[in-house]
Coordinates of C-alpha atoms and ligand atoms in Angstrom, one line a residue:
X1 CA 86.8 -18.7 151.8
X2 CA 84.0 -16.8 154.1
X3 CA 80.8 -18.7 154.1
X4 CA 77.7 -16.4 153.7
X5 CA 74.8 -17.9 155.2
X6 CA 72.4 -16.3 152.7
X7 CA 71.3 -18.9 150.2
X8 CA 68.0 -19.3 148.0
X9 CA 66.5 -22.2 150.0
X10 CA 66.1 -24.2 146.2
X11 CA 67.2 -24.7 142.4
X12 CA 63.9 -24.0 141.5
X13 CA 64.1 -20.7 143.8
X14 CA 67.0 -19.9 142.9
X15 CA 65.7 -19.7 138.8
X16 CA 62.5 -18.2 139.6
X17 CA 64.7 -15.0 141.3
X18 CA 67.0 -14.9 138.5
X19 CA 64.3 -15.1 135.8
X20 CA 62.3 -12.7 137.6
X21 CA 65.9 -10.2 137.0
X22 CA 66.1 -10.5 133.9
X23 CA 62.5 -10.7 132.5
X24 CA 62.1 -7.0 132.9
X25 CA 61.2 -3.5 130.8
X26 CA 63.7 -5.1 128.3
X27 CA 61.3 -7.9 127.2
X28 CA 58.0 -6.7 127.1
X29 CA 59.0 -2.9 126.2
X30 CA 62.5 -2.9 124.5
X31 CA 62.5 -6.3 122.6
X32 CA 59.5 -6.3 120.8
X33 CA 59.9 -2.4 119.5
X34 CA 63.5 -3.2 118.4
X35 CA 63.2 -6.8 117.2
X36 CA 60.5 -5.1 114.5
X37 CA 62.5 -2.2 113.8
X38 CA 65.8 -4.5 112.4
X39 CA 63.9 -6.8 110.3
X40 CA 61.7 -9.1 112.6
X41 CA 63.0 -12.9 112.3
X42 CA 66.3 -12.1 111.2
X43 CA 66.8 -9.9 114.1
X44 CA 65.3 -12.9 116.1
X45 CA 68.0 -15.1 114.7
X46 CA 71.0 -12.9 115.7
X47 CA 69.8 -12.3 119.0
X48 CA 69.2 -15.6 120.0
X49 CA 72.7 -16.4 119.0
X50 CA 74.4 -13.7 121.2
X51 CA 71.9 -14.9 123.9
X52 CA 72.7 -18.8 124.2
X53 CA 76.4 -18.1 122.9
X54 CA 77.4 -14.9 124.8
X55 CA 74.7 -14.1 127.3
X56 CA 74.4 -17.2 128.7
X57 CA 78.2 -18.2 129.2
X58 CA 78.3 -14.2 130.6
X59 CA 75.2 -15.3 132.6
X60 CA 77.3 -19.0 133.7
X61 CA 80.7 -16.7 134.4
X62 CA 79.2 -14.3 137.2
X63 CA 77.5 -17.3 138.9
X64 CA 80.8 -19.3 139.1
X65 CA 82.1 -16.4 140.3
X66 CA 79.8 -15.3 142.9
X67 CA 79.5 -18.9 144.1
X68 CA 83.0 -19.6 144.7
X69 CA 84.1 -16.5 146.5
X70 CA 80.7 -16.0 148.5
X71 CA 80.8 -12.4 148.1
X72 CA 79.8 -9.7 146.6
X73 CA 81.4 -8.5 143.1
X74 CA 84.1 -6.1 144.3
X75 CA 85.4 -8.7 147.3
X76 CA 84.3 -11.8 145.0
X77 CA 87.4 -11.0 142.4
X78 CA 89.4 -10.1 145.0
X79 CA 88.9 -12.9 146.7
X80 CA 89.7 -15.3 143.9
X81 CA 92.7 -13.3 142.8
X82 CA 94.1 -12.2 146.6
X83 CA 97.2 -11.3 144.8
X84 CA 96.0 -9.0 142.2
X85 CA 92.8 -7.0 144.2
X86 CA 93.0 -4.2 141.1
X87 CA 90.5 -6.6 139.5
X88 CA 87.9 -5.5 142.3
X89 CA 87.6 -2.1 140.3
X90 CA 85.7 -4.6 138.1
X91 CA 83.3 -5.5 140.5
X92 CA 83.1 -1.6 141.4
X93 CA 82.1 -0.5 138.0
X94 CA 79.4 -3.3 137.9
X95 CA 77.6 -2.1 141.2
X96 CA 78.2 1.1 139.6
X97 CA 76.6 0.6 136.8
X98 CA 73.7 -1.3 138.9
X99 CA 73.2 1.8 140.5
X100 CA 72.5 3.8 137.4
X101 CA 70.2 1.4 135.7
X102 CA 68.3 1.2 138.8
X103 CA 68.1 4.7 138.5
X104 CA 66.9 4.5 134.8
X105 CA 65.3 1.9 135.4
X106 CA 62.7 3.4 138.4
X107 CA 62.0 6.3 136.1
X108 CA 59.7 3.7 133.4
X109 CA 59.0 1.8 136.8
X110 CA 57.0 4.4 137.6
X111 CA 55.7 5.5 134.7
X112 CA 54.2 1.7 134.5
X113 CA 52.8 2.0 138.1
X114 CA 51.3 5.0 136.6
X115 CA 49.7 3.5 133.7
X116 CA 48.2 0.7 135.9
X117 CA 46.6 3.8 138.0
X118 CA 45.1 5.5 134.6
X119 CA 44.2 1.8 133.4
X120 CA 42.2 1.1 136.4
X121 CA 40.3 4.4 136.8
X122 CA 39.1 4.6 133.4
X123 CA 41.2 7.6 132.3
X124 CA 42.8 5.9 129.7
X125 CA 40.0 4.8 128.0
X126 CA 38.7 8.0 128.2
X127 CA 41.1 9.0 125.5
X128 CA 39.5 7.7 122.7
X129 CA 40.8 5.5 120.1
X130 CA 42.6 8.6 117.7
X131 CA 46.3 9.0 118.0
X132 CA 46.6 12.6 118.7
X133 CA 45.6 13.0 122.8
X134 CA 46.6 9.4 123.5
X135 CA 50.2 10.6 122.7
X136 CA 49.6 14.2 124.5
X137 CA 48.5 12.7 127.7
X138 CA 51.8 10.8 127.9
X139 CA 53.7 13.7 127.1
X140 CA 52.4 15.6 129.5
X141 CA 52.4 12.4 132.2
X142 CA 56.0 12.3 131.9
X143 CA 57.2 15.4 131.9
X144 CA 54.4 16.9 134.5
X145 CA 56.6 18.0 137.3
X146 CA 55.3 16.0 140.7
X147 CA 53.1 13.0 139.2
X148 CA 55.9 10.5 137.7
X149 CA 58.0 11.3 140.7
X150 CA 54.8 10.2 142.8
X151 CA 54.5 6.5 141.5
X152 CA 58.4 6.5 141.2
X153 CA 58.0 6.9 144.6
X154 CA 55.6 4.2 145.3
X155 CA 57.3 1.5 143.6
X156 CA 60.5 2.1 144.7
X157 CA 59.1 1.8 147.9
X158 CA 57.4 -1.1 147.3
X159 CA 60.8 -2.7 145.9
X160 CA 62.5 -1.6 149.3
X161 CA 59.6 -3.6 151.3
X162 CA 61.0 -6.5 149.0
X163 CA 64.1 -6.4 149.9
X164 CA 63.7 -5.7 153.6
X165 CA 61.8 -9.2 153.5
X166 CA 64.9 -10.6 153.4
X167 CA 66.6 -13.7 150.1
X168 CA 64.4 -16.4 150.9
X169 CA 61.1 -14.8 152.4
X170 CA 61.1 -11.3 150.0
X171 CA 63.0 -12.1 147.2
X172 CA 62.6 -16.0 146.3
X173 CA 58.8 -15.9 148.0
X174 CA 57.2 -12.9 146.0
X175 CA 59.6 -14.1 142.6
X176 CA 57.5 -17.6 142.9
X177 CA 54.6 -16.4 142.8
X178 CA 55.1 -13.3 140.7
X179 CA 56.8 -14.9 137.8
X180 CA 53.7 -17.9 137.2
X181 CA 51.6 -14.6 137.2
X182 CA 53.1 -12.8 134.6
X183 CA 53.5 -15.7 132.4
X184 CA 49.3 -16.6 133.3
X185 CA 48.9 -12.5 132.4
X186 CA 51.3 -12.6 128.9
X187 CA 49.0 -15.8 127.9
X188 CA 46.0 -14.2 128.3
X189 CA 47.2 -11.1 125.9
X190 CA 48.7 -13.4 123.7
X191 CA 45.2 -15.3 123.0
X192 CA 43.5 -12.3 122.7
X193 CA 45.8 -10.3 120.8
X194 CA 46.3 -14.0 118.3
X195 CA 42.3 -14.5 118.2
X196 CA 41.6 -10.5 116.9
X197 CA 40.9 -10.3 112.9
X198 CA 44.1 -10.0 111.0
X199 CA 46.2 -10.3 113.7
X200 CA 48.4 -13.1 111.3
X201 CA 50.1 -9.7 109.9
X202 CA 51.4 -8.9 113.4
X203 CA 53.1 -12.6 113.8
X204 CA 54.4 -12.1 110.1
X205 CA 55.6 -8.6 110.8
X206 CA 57.9 -10.2 114.6
X207 CA 58.9 -13.8 112.9
X208 CA 59.2 -13.2 108.6
X209 CA 62.9 -12.2 108.3
X210 CA 64.0 -9.1 106.3
X211 CA 67.3 -9.5 106.1
X212 CA 67.4 -5.6 104.4
X213 CA 66.8 -4.2 107.5
X214 CA 69.7 -6.4 109.1
X215 CA 72.1 -3.5 109.5
X216 CA 75.0 -3.3 111.6
X217 CA 73.7 -1.1 113.4
X218 CA 71.3 -3.7 114.1
X219 CA 73.6 -6.4 114.9
X220 CA 74.9 -4.4 117.7
X221 CA 71.6 -3.3 118.8
X222 CA 70.6 -7.4 119.1
X223 CA 74.2 -7.7 121.2
X224 CA 73.0 -5.4 123.6
X225 CA 69.5 -6.5 123.7
X226 CA 70.9 -9.8 124.8
X227 CA 73.1 -8.6 127.8
X228 CA 70.1 -5.9 129.2
X229 CA 67.6 -8.6 129.1
X230 CA 69.5 -11.4 130.6
X231 CA 70.8 -8.7 133.4
X232 CA 74.0 -9.3 133.1
X233 CA 77.6 -7.3 132.7
X234 CA 77.0 -5.6 136.2
X235 CA 77.7 -7.5 138.9
X236 CA 73.9 -8.8 139.9
X237 CA 74.3 -12.0 138.7
X238 CA 77.5 -12.5 140.9
X239 CA 75.7 -11.6 144.4
X240 CA 72.5 -14.2 142.9
X241 CA 75.5 -16.8 142.0
X242 CA 76.5 -16.6 145.8
X243 CA 72.6 -17.2 146.7
X244 CA 72.9 -20.5 144.4
X245 CA 73.1 -23.8 146.4
X246 CA 75.8 -25.8 146.3
X247 CA 74.9 -28.5 144.2
X248 CA 72.6 -27.1 141.8
X249 CA 74.1 -27.6 138.6
X250 CA 75.3 -23.8 137.2
X251 CA 75.1 -24.8 133.3
X252 CA 71.5 -25.8 133.5
X253 CA 70.5 -23.1 135.5
X254 CA 71.5 -20.6 133.6
X255 CA 70.0 -22.6 130.4
X256 CA 66.8 -22.1 131.7
X257 CA 66.5 -18.7 133.3
X258 CA 67.8 -17.8 129.1
X259 CA 65.7 -20.3 127.9
X260 CA 62.8 -18.5 129.8
X261 CA 63.7 -15.2 129.6
X262 CA 64.0 -15.5 126.0
X263 CA 60.4 -17.0 125.7
X264 CA 58.5 -14.2 127.7
X265 CA 60.6 -11.9 124.9
X266 CA 59.0 -13.5 121.9
X267 CA 55.6 -13.8 124.1
X268 CA 55.3 -10.1 124.4
X269 CA 56.1 -9.2 120.7
X270 CA 52.8 -12.0 120.1
X271 CA 50.7 -10.2 122.7
X272 CA 51.6 -6.6 121.2
X273 CA 51.9 -6.6 117.1
X274 CA 49.0 -8.7 116.1
X275 CA 47.0 -5.9 118.2
X276 CA 48.9 -3.4 117.1
X277 CA 47.9 -4.1 113.1
X278 CA 44.5 -6.1 113.6
X279 CA 43.6 -2.3 115.2
X280 CA 45.6 -0.6 112.4
X281 CA 48.2 1.6 114.2
X282 CA 51.8 2.0 113.4
X283 CA 54.3 -0.9 114.3
X284 CA 57.0 1.3 114.4
X285 CA 56.5 3.2 117.5
X286 CA 60.1 2.6 118.8
X287 CA 60.3 3.4 122.3
X288 CA 56.6 5.0 122.8
X289 CA 54.9 2.5 121.3
X290 CA 53.8 0.6 124.6
X291 CA 52.6 4.0 126.4
X292 CA 51.1 6.0 122.7
X293 CA 50.3 2.7 120.8
X294 CA 48.9 0.1 122.9
X295 CA 46.4 2.3 124.7
X296 CA 45.2 3.4 121.4
X297 CA 44.7 -0.8 120.7
X298 CA 43.1 -1.1 124.1
X299 CA 40.6 1.9 123.2
X300 CA 39.6 0.7 120.4
X301 CA 38.2 -2.9 122.1
X302 CA 35.8 -1.7 123.4
X303 CA 34.7 -2.5 127.2
X304 CA 36.6 -5.3 127.7
X305 CA 39.7 -2.6 126.6
X306 CA 40.1 -1.4 130.4
X307 CA 40.7 -5.1 131.6
X308 CA 43.2 -5.9 128.9
X309 CA 44.7 -2.4 129.2
X310 CA 45.0 -2.9 133.3
X311 CA 46.2 -6.3 132.9
X312 CA 48.6 -5.2 130.4
X313 CA 50.4 -2.8 132.6
X314 CA 50.2 -4.7 135.6
X315 CA 52.1 -6.9 133.6
X316 CA 54.6 -4.8 132.9
X317 CA 54.9 -3.5 136.2
X318 CA 55.5 -7.1 137.8
X319 CA 58.4 -7.5 135.5
X320 CA 59.8 -4.7 136.2
X321 CA 58.9 -5.2 140.2
X322 CA 61.2 -8.2 139.9
X323 CA 64.1 -6.6 138.2
X324 CA 64.2 -3.8 140.7
X325 CA 64.2 -6.0 143.5
X326 CA 67.5 -7.4 141.6
X327 CA 69.0 -4.3 141.5
X328 CA 68.3 -3.0 144.8
X329 CA 69.5 -6.2 146.1
X330 CA 73.1 -6.5 144.8
X331 CA 73.7 -2.9 146.1
X332 CA 72.2 -3.8 149.6
X333 CA 74.6 -7.1 149.8
X334 CA 78.2 -5.5 148.7
X335 CA 77.4 -2.3 150.8
X336 CA 76.4 -4.1 153.7
X337 CA 79.3 -6.4 152.9
X338 CA 81.7 -3.5 152.8
X339 CA 80.5 -1.6 155.6
X340 CA 79.7 -4.4 158.1
X341 CA 76.2 -3.4 158.4
X342 CA 73.0 -5.1 158.7
X343 CA 70.9 -5.5 155.4
X344 CA 68.1 -2.7 156.7
X345 CA 71.1 0.0 156.6
X346 CA 72.0 -0.8 152.9
X347 CA 68.7 -1.2 152.0
X348 CA 67.5 2.2 152.9
X349 CA 70.4 4.2 152.0
X350 CA 70.5 2.9 148.3
X351 CA 66.8 3.2 148.3
X352 CA 66.8 6.5 149.1
X353 CA 69.8 7.5 146.6
X354 CA 68.6 5.6 143.6
X355 CA 65.0 7.4 144.2
X356 CA 66.7 10.7 144.3
X357 CA 68.1 10.0 141.1
X358 CA 65.7 8.8 139.7
X359 CA 63.8 11.5 140.2
X360 CA 66.4 14.1 139.2
X361 CA 66.2 11.9 136.0
X362 CA 62.5 11.7 135.5
X363 CA 62.9 15.9 136.0
X364 CA 65.6 16.0 133.1
X365 CA 62.2 15.4 131.1
X366 CA 60.2 18.5 131.9
X367 CA 61.3 21.0 134.3
X368 CA 65.1 20.1 134.6
X369 CA 65.0 19.6 130.7
X370 CA 67.3 22.5 130.2
X371 CA 70.2 21.1 132.1
X372 CA 72.7 19.1 129.6
X373 CA 75.6 17.2 129.5
X374 CA 77.2 16.4 126.2
X375 CA 73.8 18.5 124.5
X376 CA 72.3 15.3 126.0
X377 CA 69.5 15.9 129.0
X378 CA 70.4 13.7 132.2
X379 CA 67.9 10.9 131.2
X380 CA 69.6 10.3 128.0
X381 CA 72.8 10.8 129.3
X382 CA 71.8 7.8 131.8
X383 CA 70.5 6.0 129.2
X384 CA 73.5 6.3 126.9
X385 CA 76.2 5.4 130.0
X386 CA 74.0 2.4 130.6
X387 CA 73.6 0.9 127.1
X388 CA 76.6 1.7 125.6
X389 CA 79.7 2.3 128.2
X390 CA 79.4 0.7 131.0
X391 CA 77.7 -3.4 130.7
X392 CA 80.0 -4.1 127.5
X393 CA 82.9 -2.8 129.6
X394 CA 82.1 -4.6 132.9
X395 CA 81.0 -7.6 131.0
X396 CA 84.3 -7.5 129.0
X397 CA 86.2 -7.4 132.5
X398 CA 84.1 -10.0 134.3
X399 CA 84.7 -12.6 131.5
X400 CA 88.6 -12.1 130.8
X401 CA 89.1 -12.6 134.9
X402 CA 87.1 -15.9 134.0
X403 CA 89.1 -16.9 131.6
X404 CA 92.8 -15.9 131.7
X405 CA 92.7 -14.7 135.7
X406 CA 90.9 -16.6 137.7
X407 CA 92.7 -20.3 138.4
X408 CA 91.3 -22.5 136.2
X409 CA 90.6 -25.1 138.4
X410 CA 88.4 -22.8 140.9
X411 CA 86.3 -22.5 137.2
X412 CA 86.4 -26.5 136.7
X413 CA 85.1 -27.3 140.7
X414 CA 82.1 -24.9 140.3
X415 CA 81.4 -25.7 136.6
X416 CA 81.1 -29.5 137.7
X417 CA 80.1 -29.4 141.7
X418 CA 83.4 -30.8 142.3
X419 CA 84.0 -33.3 139.5
X420 CA 80.2 -34.4 140.7
X421 CA 78.8 -33.5 137.1
X422 CA 80.5 -35.0 134.1
X423 CA 80.9 -31.4 132.7
X424 CA 80.7 -32.3 129.0
X425 CA 80.4 -28.5 128.4
X426 CA 83.3 -27.3 129.7
X427 CA 85.3 -27.4 126.8
X428 CA 83.0 -25.2 124.9
X429 CA 81.8 -23.0 128.2
X430 CA 85.9 -22.2 128.5
X431 CA 86.1 -21.6 124.8
X432 CA 83.5 -19.0 124.7
X433 CA 84.6 -17.2 127.8
X434 CA 88.2 -17.3 127.1
X435 CA 88.4 -15.8 122.9
X436 CA 84.6 -16.0 121.7
X437 CA 83.2 -13.8 124.2
X438 CA 85.5 -11.2 124.3
X439 CA 85.7 -10.4 120.8
X440 CA 82.5 -9.9 120.8
X441 CA 82.2 -7.3 123.4
X442 CA 85.4 -5.5 122.0
X443 CA 83.8 -5.2 118.9
X444 CA 80.7 -3.6 120.2
X445 CA 82.4 -1.5 122.9
X446 CA 84.3 0.1 120.5
X447 CA 81.9 0.2 118.1
X448 CA 79.5 1.7 120.0
X449 CA 82.0 4.6 120.9
X450 CA 82.7 5.8 117.8
X451 CA 79.0 5.6 116.3
Ligands
LIG501 N1 67.1 -7.9 132.2 C1 66.2 -6.7 132.8 C2 65.4 -6.5 131.7 O1 65.0 -7.2 130.6 C3 67.2 -5.4 132.5 C4 68.2 -5.2 133.4 C5 69.3 -5.0 132.9 C6 68.4 -5.3 134.7 N2 70.7 -5.3 134.4 C7 69.7 -5.7 134.8 C8 67.7 -6.0 136.1 C9 70.4 -5.8 136.0 C10 68.4 -6.6 137.1 C11 69.3 -6.4 136.8 O2 64.4 -5.4 131.7

C-alpha cells in the first residue's frame, strides 16, 4: 500500500483536529434545542447510548479504514478489497455528502460570522429586548441578497487559508489553538448563565427526563444528531484516519473525541438554557434559538450584553471553522489524490465550488425562494439530503464494509496496532460493527424515508 507522508504530528494533534471537526454548529446550535424539544434528560440518555454504541463505533471504523489504506475514501475502499472495486462507490458517496454538507454549513457559518460583526458593532444591542425587532432583523439579514453571501465568502476564505497551510501547520496548529479557546469561551458563558437568577429552571429543562416527549421521532433525531455531531458517515474521518500516527491507539483516540464532543454539547446547553429561562424567553425557539432568542437574552443583561454576545457568536464561529476545515480538507485530499495535482489546486477548486453552491443555497432563502425542488426551496432540499438520506446511507456502507467485506486481520491489526495492544474491546467492537450498528442504521434510513 502506498504511504502518504501527510500525518498529524502526535496523538494530541490528531485528537484536537478530530475534536475540531466534531465540535461545531451541531453541538452549540442544534444539540441544545433538539434536546429540549424531545424531553431533556430522556433524550440525553438515548443520545448517549447512540453516541457511544453507534457513533464511536463508526468513528473507529472510519479511522481503521483510513489508517490501514493510507488513501482518501474512494481509493481506500478499493485498496482494501482490490477484487471488489465497486465498494469505492461508498467512498464517493461520502465525498459527495461532504460537499453538500460543506455548502450548507457555509450558509450557517456565514450568518454566524455576520452576527459576530453585528455583535461587535453594537447593531444587535441596539435592537432592545422585545422579540419582534430581533426576529425581524434575523429574517431581514438571512433573506438579504448580498449580506449573507459576503459573510459566507469571508468565512470560506478563512477556511481556505488554513487548508493551504497544510495538515500539520494549518489544520493541526489551528485546532490546537482554537479548541482550548473554545472551551474557555464556553466556560465563561456557562458561569454567566448559571449564576443568573432562576437559572436552575434551565438546568431542569435540559436534564430532567420527560419521557412523554421522547417520541419515535425523538429517537430518530437522537440517532441523526449522534452521527452529525461526531462527523461520521461522510468519509471525513477516513481522511483524518489516514493522518493518525501508526502507534496511536484508535479505540482510545475515538473515545476521547466522543467524550469531548458530548461534553461540549452539554456545556452549550448549560450556557444557553439557564440564560433563556432566567430572562423569561421561550426555550422552544427551535433552529432560531441562537439567532432570534439569544440576542434578546444578551440585550437584557445591560451593557455587559455586548461582551457576552460577542463571545457567544465568536464561539460559534470558531466551532464552525474547525468543522468546515475538516470538510474542505477531505475534499482537497481526495481530489488531489485522484488528479495527481498538488493540494493548492484541489483546495482552490473546492473552495470556489462550495462557496458558489453556498451562495446559491443562501439566496434560496431570499431572492431565489421561488425556485423549488419537489416543493422545497434549494436550502431545504439540501438540508433533507444532508440529514436524512446521505449520511446514514454512507455510514451503513462503511460499517458493512468493515464488518463483512474488509479482511478481518486488517481490522484486527489496526485495532491492536499489529498486536502491540491487548485489544480488550475488540470483540465488542466487532460485534457492534457487524450486527448492531448496521441494523440500527437500516432502521433509521428506512424510517427517515417513510416519514
Ligand atoms: N460535526 C459537525 C458539527 O457538529 C458537523 C458535521 C457533520 C461535520 N459532518 C461533518 C463536520 C463532517 C465536519 C465533517 O457541527
